[in-house]
Amino acid sequence: MIRKEIIDLFKVKPDTKVRLKDYHTGWEQTDELKSAGKKFVKERANEVLQTSIEELSECQQLLYADDRYALLIVLQAMDAAGKDGAIRHVMSGVNPQGCQVFSFKKPSAEELDHNFLWRYMKSLPERGRIGIFNRSYYEDVLVVKVHKDMLEQQKLPNGKHGKAFWQDRYDDINAFERHLVRSGTVVLKFFLHVSKEEQKQRFMDRLERPEKNWKFSLADLNERSYWDEYVDAFEKAISATSTKWAPWYIVPADDKWATRAVVADIVTTTLRNLGLEFPEMDDEQRALLEQARQTLEEE
Ligand code: ATP
Ligand code: MG
């Protein structure tokens, strides 16, 4: 387990005005870690990832048996920050039946004809399951805020799209998440925080290594030219929507091993803290089981 003080570094407390440059993108999160050295920290992180993966498998079974809660994991990031890899690693031990991943792309014509939360609402995890949103309703206050023409496509009745408009969207998101939490869905939100330099390296890698060429998209390069606008949109969105009931975690993403260990640990710790239990049998149920056992024995 990663120490609570370290996890607390990533958690955005409600009403914090987030400035992303105050959050490190690398593994050297504290002086203590820095003096321990990269090799040591990486080994520890990999151990944490391994134990978390094993534990998560048990936690997911319990989540299912307990049948009171669902877990929604929201992943947001700049391109190439490692969302896919984080999902692949963190969820590698989980029973596929207990977990569902939805990747949200540009909305379809049908989706655009509904309110902006509609398509996400349809994909929420049911009780007992873990649902992952690879991109989410937050895109509607991120990419849609950066590219205002996307908002035109949503054909909203009120033509004003100033500060108040975005504040209304943040309020809607907070209310939506509050509703989810009240209904038993735990909401965990991760911003994978990659630096502009590291993104460049990863794009270069995709261009230079033939087996990675397929991952490169010219559209990503275009979005990179809006880096500052995205930073601003993320800062405003995270500041406005990190709540007591659905906090944001800003996770360093320049070192993939660090991202994965932190995400895995936060997910497992959260599930462990729910106090999940296997359902207890009462006397009547136990008697029925005993009867069933006898029936089988007498066959
Ligand atoms: P990868 O590139 O790793 O396969 P990705 O999540 O980047 O995964 P893409 O198909 O490359 O997937 O991009 C999806 C695009 O859809 C992103 O540019 C994203 O901003 C956009 N998108 C997602 N949700 C919305 C939304 N609600 N409105 C407009 N655009 C959206
Ligand atoms: Mg992409």
Coordinates of C-alpha atoms and ligand atoms in Angstrom, one line a residue:
M1 CA 0.0 0.0 0.0
I2 CA 1.2 3.5 -0.8
R3 CA 1.3 5.6 2.3
K4 CA -1.8 7.8 3.0
E5 CA 0.3 11.0 3.1
I6 CA 1.4 10.3 -0.5
I7 CA -2.1 9.5 -1.7
D8 CA -3.3 12.7 0.0
L9 CA -0.9 14.6 -2.3
F10 CA -2.9 13.5 -5.3
K11 CA -6.4 14.1 -3.9
V12 CA -7.9 17.5 -4.7
K13 CA -9.7 18.8 -1.6
P14 CA -13.1 20.5 -2.3
D15 CA -12.8 24.2 -3.1
T16 CA -9.2 24.0 -4.0
K17 CA -8.2 26.3 -6.9
V18 CA -6.1 23.9 -8.9
R19 CA -3.1 25.0 -10.9
L20 CA -1.7 22.0 -12.7
K21 CA 1.9 23.3 -12.6
D22 CA 1.8 22.8 -8.8
Y23 CA 1.4 19.1 -9.4
H24 CA 4.5 17.1 -10.4
T25 CA 4.1 14.9 -13.4
G26 CA 7.0 12.5 -12.5
W27 CA 7.7 9.9 -9.8
E28 CA 9.6 12.4 -7.5
Q29 CA 6.6 13.5 -5.6
T30 CA 8.3 14.2 -2.3
D31 CA 11.9 14.8 -1.1
E32 CA 11.7 11.5 0.7
L33 CA 10.9 9.7 -2.5
K34 CA 13.6 11.6 -4.4
S35 CA 16.3 10.6 -1.9
A36 CA 15.1 7.0 -2.1
G37 CA 16.0 7.1 -5.8
K38 CA 14.1 6.0 -8.9
K39 CA 15.2 2.3 -8.8
F40 CA 13.9 1.8 -5.3
V41 CA 10.7 3.7 -5.8
K42 CA 10.0 1.9 -9.1
E43 CA 10.5 -1.5 -7.4
R44 CA 8.2 -0.5 -4.6
A45 CA 5.6 0.8 -7.0
N46 CA 5.6 -2.5 -8.9
E47 CA 5.1 -4.4 -5.7
V48 CA 2.2 -2.2 -4.8
L49 CA 0.7 -2.7 -8.3
Q50 CA 1.0 -6.5 -8.0
T51 CA -0.6 -6.7 -4.5
S52 CA -3.3 -4.2 -5.5
I53 CA -4.2 -6.3 -8.6
E54 CA -4.6 -9.4 -6.5
E55 CA -6.5 -7.6 -3.8
L56 CA -8.8 -5.9 -6.4
S57 CA -9.9 -9.3 -7.7
E58 CA -11.1 -10.2 -4.2
C59 CA -12.6 -6.8 -3.6
Q60 CA -14.6 -7.1 -6.8
Q61 CA -16.0 -10.5 -5.8
L62 CA -17.0 -9.0 -2.5
L63 CA -18.5 -6.0 -4.2
Y64 CA -20.7 -8.4 -6.2
A65 CA -21.6 -10.5 -3.3
D66 CA -22.4 -7.6 -1.0
D67 CA -24.6 -6.1 -3.8
R68 CA -25.0 -2.6 -2.3
Y69 CA -22.5 -0.6 -4.2
A70 CA -21.1 0.0 -7.7
L71 CA -17.8 1.7 -8.5
L72 CA -17.4 4.2 -11.3
I73 CA -13.9 5.1 -12.3
V74 CA -13.6 8.1 -14.5
L75 CA -10.3 8.6 -16.5
Q76 CA -9.5 11.9 -18.1
A77 CA -6.2 13.1 -19.6
M78 CA -4.4 14.7 -22.4
D79 CA -3.6 12.3 -25.3
A80 CA -1.0 9.7 -24.8
A81 CA -1.1 10.0 -21.0
G82 CA -1.6 6.3 -20.6
K83 CA -5.3 5.8 -19.9
D84 CA -5.5 2.6 -21.9
G85 CA -2.4 1.1 -20.2
A86 CA -3.7 2.0 -16.8
I87 CA -7.0 0.2 -17.4
R88 CA -5.2 -2.8 -18.9
H89 CA -2.8 -3.2 -15.9
V90 CA -5.0 -2.2 -13.0
M91 CA -7.9 -4.4 -14.1
S92 CA -5.8 -7.3 -15.2
G93 CA -6.8 -9.5 -12.3
V94 CA -10.5 -8.6 -12.3
N95 CA -13.1 -11.1 -13.5
P96 CA -14.3 -9.7 -16.9
Q97 CA -17.9 -10.3 -15.8
G98 CA -17.6 -7.9 -13.0
C99 CA -16.1 -5.0 -14.9
Q100 CA -17.1 -2.9 -17.9
V101 CA -15.1 -0.3 -19.8
F102 CA -16.7 2.3 -22.0
S103 CA -14.6 4.5 -24.2
F104 CA -16.4 7.7 -25.3
K105 CA -15.7 9.2 -28.6
K106 CA -17.3 12.1 -30.5
P107 CA -21.0 11.9 -29.9
S108 CA -23.3 10.5 -32.6
A109 CA -26.2 12.5 -34.0
E110 CA -28.6 10.6 -31.7
E111 CA -26.5 11.4 -28.7
L112 CA -26.3 15.0 -29.7
D113 CA -30.1 15.1 -29.7
H114 CA -30.2 14.4 -26.0
N115 CA -28.9 16.2 -22.9
F116 CA -25.2 15.9 -22.5
L117 CA -25.4 13.4 -19.6
W118 CA -27.7 11.0 -21.4
R119 CA -25.2 8.7 -23.1
Y120 CA -23.1 8.4 -19.9
M121 CA -26.1 7.6 -17.8
K122 CA -26.9 4.7 -20.0
S123 CA -23.5 3.2 -19.4
L124 CA -23.3 3.4 -15.7
P125 CA -22.2 0.2 -13.8
E126 CA -25.0 -1.7 -12.1
R127 CA -24.8 -2.7 -8.4
G128 CA -21.9 -5.1 -7.7
R129 CA -19.8 -4.0 -10.7
I130 CA -16.9 -1.8 -11.6
G131 CA -17.4 0.5 -14.5
I132 CA -14.7 2.5 -16.2
F133 CA -15.3 5.5 -18.3
N134 CA -12.3 6.1 -20.6
R135 CA -13.2 9.7 -21.2
S136 CA -16.6 10.8 -19.8
Y137 CA -19.1 13.6 -19.4
Y138 CA -16.1 15.7 -18.5
E139 CA -15.4 16.0 -22.2
D140 CA -18.4 18.2 -22.3
V141 CA -16.5 20.8 -20.2
L142 CA -13.1 20.1 -21.8
V143 CA -12.9 19.4 -25.5
V144 CA -16.3 21.1 -26.0
K145 CA -15.1 24.2 -24.1
V146 CA -11.8 24.3 -26.1
H147 CA -13.7 23.9 -29.4
K148 CA -16.7 26.0 -29.1
D149 CA -18.1 24.9 -32.5
M150 CA -18.9 21.5 -30.8
L151 CA -21.2 23.3 -28.6
E152 CA -23.1 24.7 -31.6
Q153 CA -23.9 21.1 -32.5
Q154 CA -25.6 20.6 -29.2
K155 CA -28.2 23.2 -30.3
L156 CA -28.9 24.5 -26.9
P157 CA -31.8 27.0 -26.5
N158 CA -29.9 29.6 -24.6
G159 CA -27.3 31.1 -26.9
K160 CA -25.0 32.5 -24.2
H161 CA -21.9 30.5 -23.5
G162 CA -20.0 32.5 -21.1
K163 CA -18.7 31.8 -17.6
A164 CA -22.2 31.2 -16.2
F165 CA -22.9 28.5 -18.8
W166 CA -19.9 26.5 -17.8
Q167 CA -20.6 27.0 -14.1
D168 CA -24.1 25.5 -14.8
R169 CA -22.5 22.5 -16.4
Y170 CA -20.2 22.0 -13.4
D171 CA -23.2 22.2 -11.2
D172 CA -25.1 19.7 -13.3
I173 CA -22.1 17.3 -13.0
N174 CA -21.8 17.7 -9.3
A175 CA -25.5 17.1 -8.9
F176 CA -25.4 14.1 -11.1
E177 CA -22.4 12.6 -9.2
R178 CA -24.1 13.4 -5.9
H179 CA -27.2 11.4 -7.1
L180 CA -25.0 8.5 -8.1
V181 CA -23.2 8.4 -4.7
R182 CA -26.5 8.6 -2.9
S183 CA -27.7 5.6 -4.9
G184 CA -24.7 3.6 -4.0
T185 CA -22.3 4.3 -6.8
V186 CA -18.9 5.2 -5.6
V187 CA -17.3 7.8 -8.0
L188 CA -13.5 8.0 -8.4
K189 CA -12.0 10.4 -10.8
F190 CA -8.5 10.3 -12.1
F191 CA -6.7 13.0 -14.1
L192 CA -3.5 11.4 -15.6
H193 CA -1.2 14.3 -15.5
V194 CA 1.4 14.1 -18.3
S195 CA 3.9 16.8 -19.1
K196 CA 4.0 18.5 -22.6
E197 CA 7.6 17.2 -23.0
E198 CA 6.6 13.6 -22.2
Q199 CA 3.6 13.8 -24.6
K200 CA 6.0 14.9 -27.3
Q201 CA 8.3 11.9 -26.6
R202 CA 5.4 9.5 -26.7
F203 CA 4.2 10.9 -30.0
M204 CA 7.7 10.7 -31.4
D205 CA 7.9 7.1 -30.3
R206 CA 4.7 6.3 -32.1
L207 CA 6.1 7.9 -35.3
E208 CA 9.5 6.3 -35.1
R209 CA 8.6 2.7 -34.1
P210 CA 6.7 0.9 -36.9
E211 CA 4.8 -1.3 -34.5
K212 CA 3.5 1.8 -32.8
N213 CA 2.6 3.8 -35.9
W214 CA -1.0 2.8 -35.7
K215 CA -1.3 4.6 -32.4
F216 CA -0.4 7.9 -33.9
S217 CA -3.2 10.2 -35.1
L218 CA -2.8 13.6 -36.7
A219 CA -5.8 14.8 -34.7
D220 CA -3.7 14.3 -31.6
L221 CA -1.1 16.6 -32.9
N222 CA -3.7 19.2 -33.6
E223 CA -5.1 18.9 -30.1
R224 CA -1.6 19.4 -28.8
S225 CA -1.6 22.9 -30.3
Y226 CA -4.4 23.7 -27.9
W227 CA -2.4 22.6 -24.8
D228 CA -2.8 25.8 -22.9
E229 CA -6.5 25.9 -23.5
Y230 CA -6.9 22.3 -22.3
V231 CA -4.8 23.1 -19.2
D232 CA -7.1 26.0 -18.4
A233 CA -10.2 23.9 -19.0
F234 CA -8.9 21.0 -16.8
E235 CA -8.0 23.4 -14.0
K236 CA -11.4 25.0 -14.0
A237 CA -13.3 21.7 -14.3
I238 CA -11.2 19.9 -11.6
S239 CA -11.5 22.9 -9.2
A240 CA -15.2 23.1 -9.7
T241 CA -16.0 19.4 -9.4
S242 CA -13.7 17.9 -6.9
T243 CA -16.2 17.3 -4.2
K244 CA -16.4 15.5 -0.9
W245 CA -18.6 12.8 -2.5
A246 CA -16.7 12.5 -5.7
P247 CA -13.1 13.7 -5.4
W248 CA -10.5 14.1 -8.2
Y249 CA -7.1 12.6 -8.0
I250 CA -4.3 14.2 -10.0
V251 CA -2.0 11.3 -10.8
P252 CA 1.5 11.7 -12.2
A253 CA 1.7 10.2 -15.7
D254 CA 5.2 10.7 -17.0
D255 CA 6.2 7.4 -15.5
K256 CA 3.7 4.7 -16.4
W257 CA 4.6 2.4 -13.6
A258 CA 3.9 5.2 -11.1
T259 CA 0.5 6.0 -12.6
R260 CA -0.6 2.4 -12.5
A261 CA 0.5 1.8 -8.9
V262 CA -1.2 5.0 -7.7
V263 CA -4.5 4.3 -9.5
A264 CA -4.5 0.6 -8.5
D265 CA -3.8 1.5 -4.8
I266 CA -6.5 4.2 -4.7
V267 CA -9.1 1.9 -6.3
T268 CA -8.4 -1.0 -3.9
T269 CA -8.1 1.2 -0.8
T270 CA -11.5 2.8 -1.7
L271 CA -13.2 -0.6 -2.1
R272 CA -11.6 -1.9 1.1
N273 CA -12.9 1.1 3.0
L274 CA -16.5 0.4 2.0
G275 CA -16.7 -2.3 4.6
L276 CA -18.0 -4.9 2.1
E277 CA -19.2 -8.2 3.5
F278 CA -20.2 -11.6 2.1
P279 CA -23.9 -12.0 2.9
E280 CA -24.5 -13.9 6.2
M281 CA -26.9 -16.9 6.0
D282 CA -29.7 -16.9 8.6
D283 CA -30.9 -20.1 10.3
E284 CA -33.7 -20.6 7.8
Q285 CA -31.4 -20.3 4.8
R286 CA -28.9 -22.6 6.5
A287 CA -31.6 -25.2 7.0
L288 CA -32.6 -24.9 3.3
L289 CA -28.9 -25.5 2.3
E290 CA -28.7 -28.5 4.6
Q291 CA -31.9 -29.9 3.0
A292 CA -30.4 -29.4 -0.4
R293 CA -27.3 -31.2 0.6
Q294 CA -29.3 -34.1 1.9
T295 CA -31.3 -34.3 -1.3
L296 CA -28.1 -34.6 -3.3
E297 CA -26.7 -37.2 -0.9
E298 CA -29.7 -39.4 -1.2
E299 CA -29.7 -39.4 -5.0
Ligands
ATP1 P1 -7.0 6.3 -28.1 O1 -6.5 7.4 -29.0 O2 -6.0 5.9 -27.0 O3 -7.5 5.1 -28.9 P2 -8.9 8.2 -27.3 O4 -9.8 8.2 -26.1 O5 -8.0 9.3 -27.5 O6 -8.2 6.8 -27.3 P3 -9.9 8.8 -29.9 O7 -10.9 8.1 -30.8 O8 -8.5 9.0 -30.4 O9 -9.9 8.0 -28.5 O10 -10.5 10.2 -29.5 C1 -11.8 10.3 -29.0 C2 -12.1 11.8 -29.3 O11 -13.5 12.0 -29.0 C3 -11.3 12.7 -28.4 O12 -10.8 13.7 -29.2 C4 -12.4 13.3 -27.5 O13 -12.1 14.6 -27.1 C5 -13.6 13.2 -28.3 N1 -14.8 13.2 -27.4 C6 -15.1 12.4 -26.5 N2 -16.2 12.8 -25.8 C7 -16.7 13.9 -26.5 C8 -17.8 14.7 -26.4 N3 -18.7 14.6 -25.4 N4 -17.9 15.8 -27.2 C9 -17.0 15.9 -28.2 N5 -15.9 15.2 -28.4 C10 -15.7 14.2 -27.5
MG2 MG -6.7 9.4 -29.2

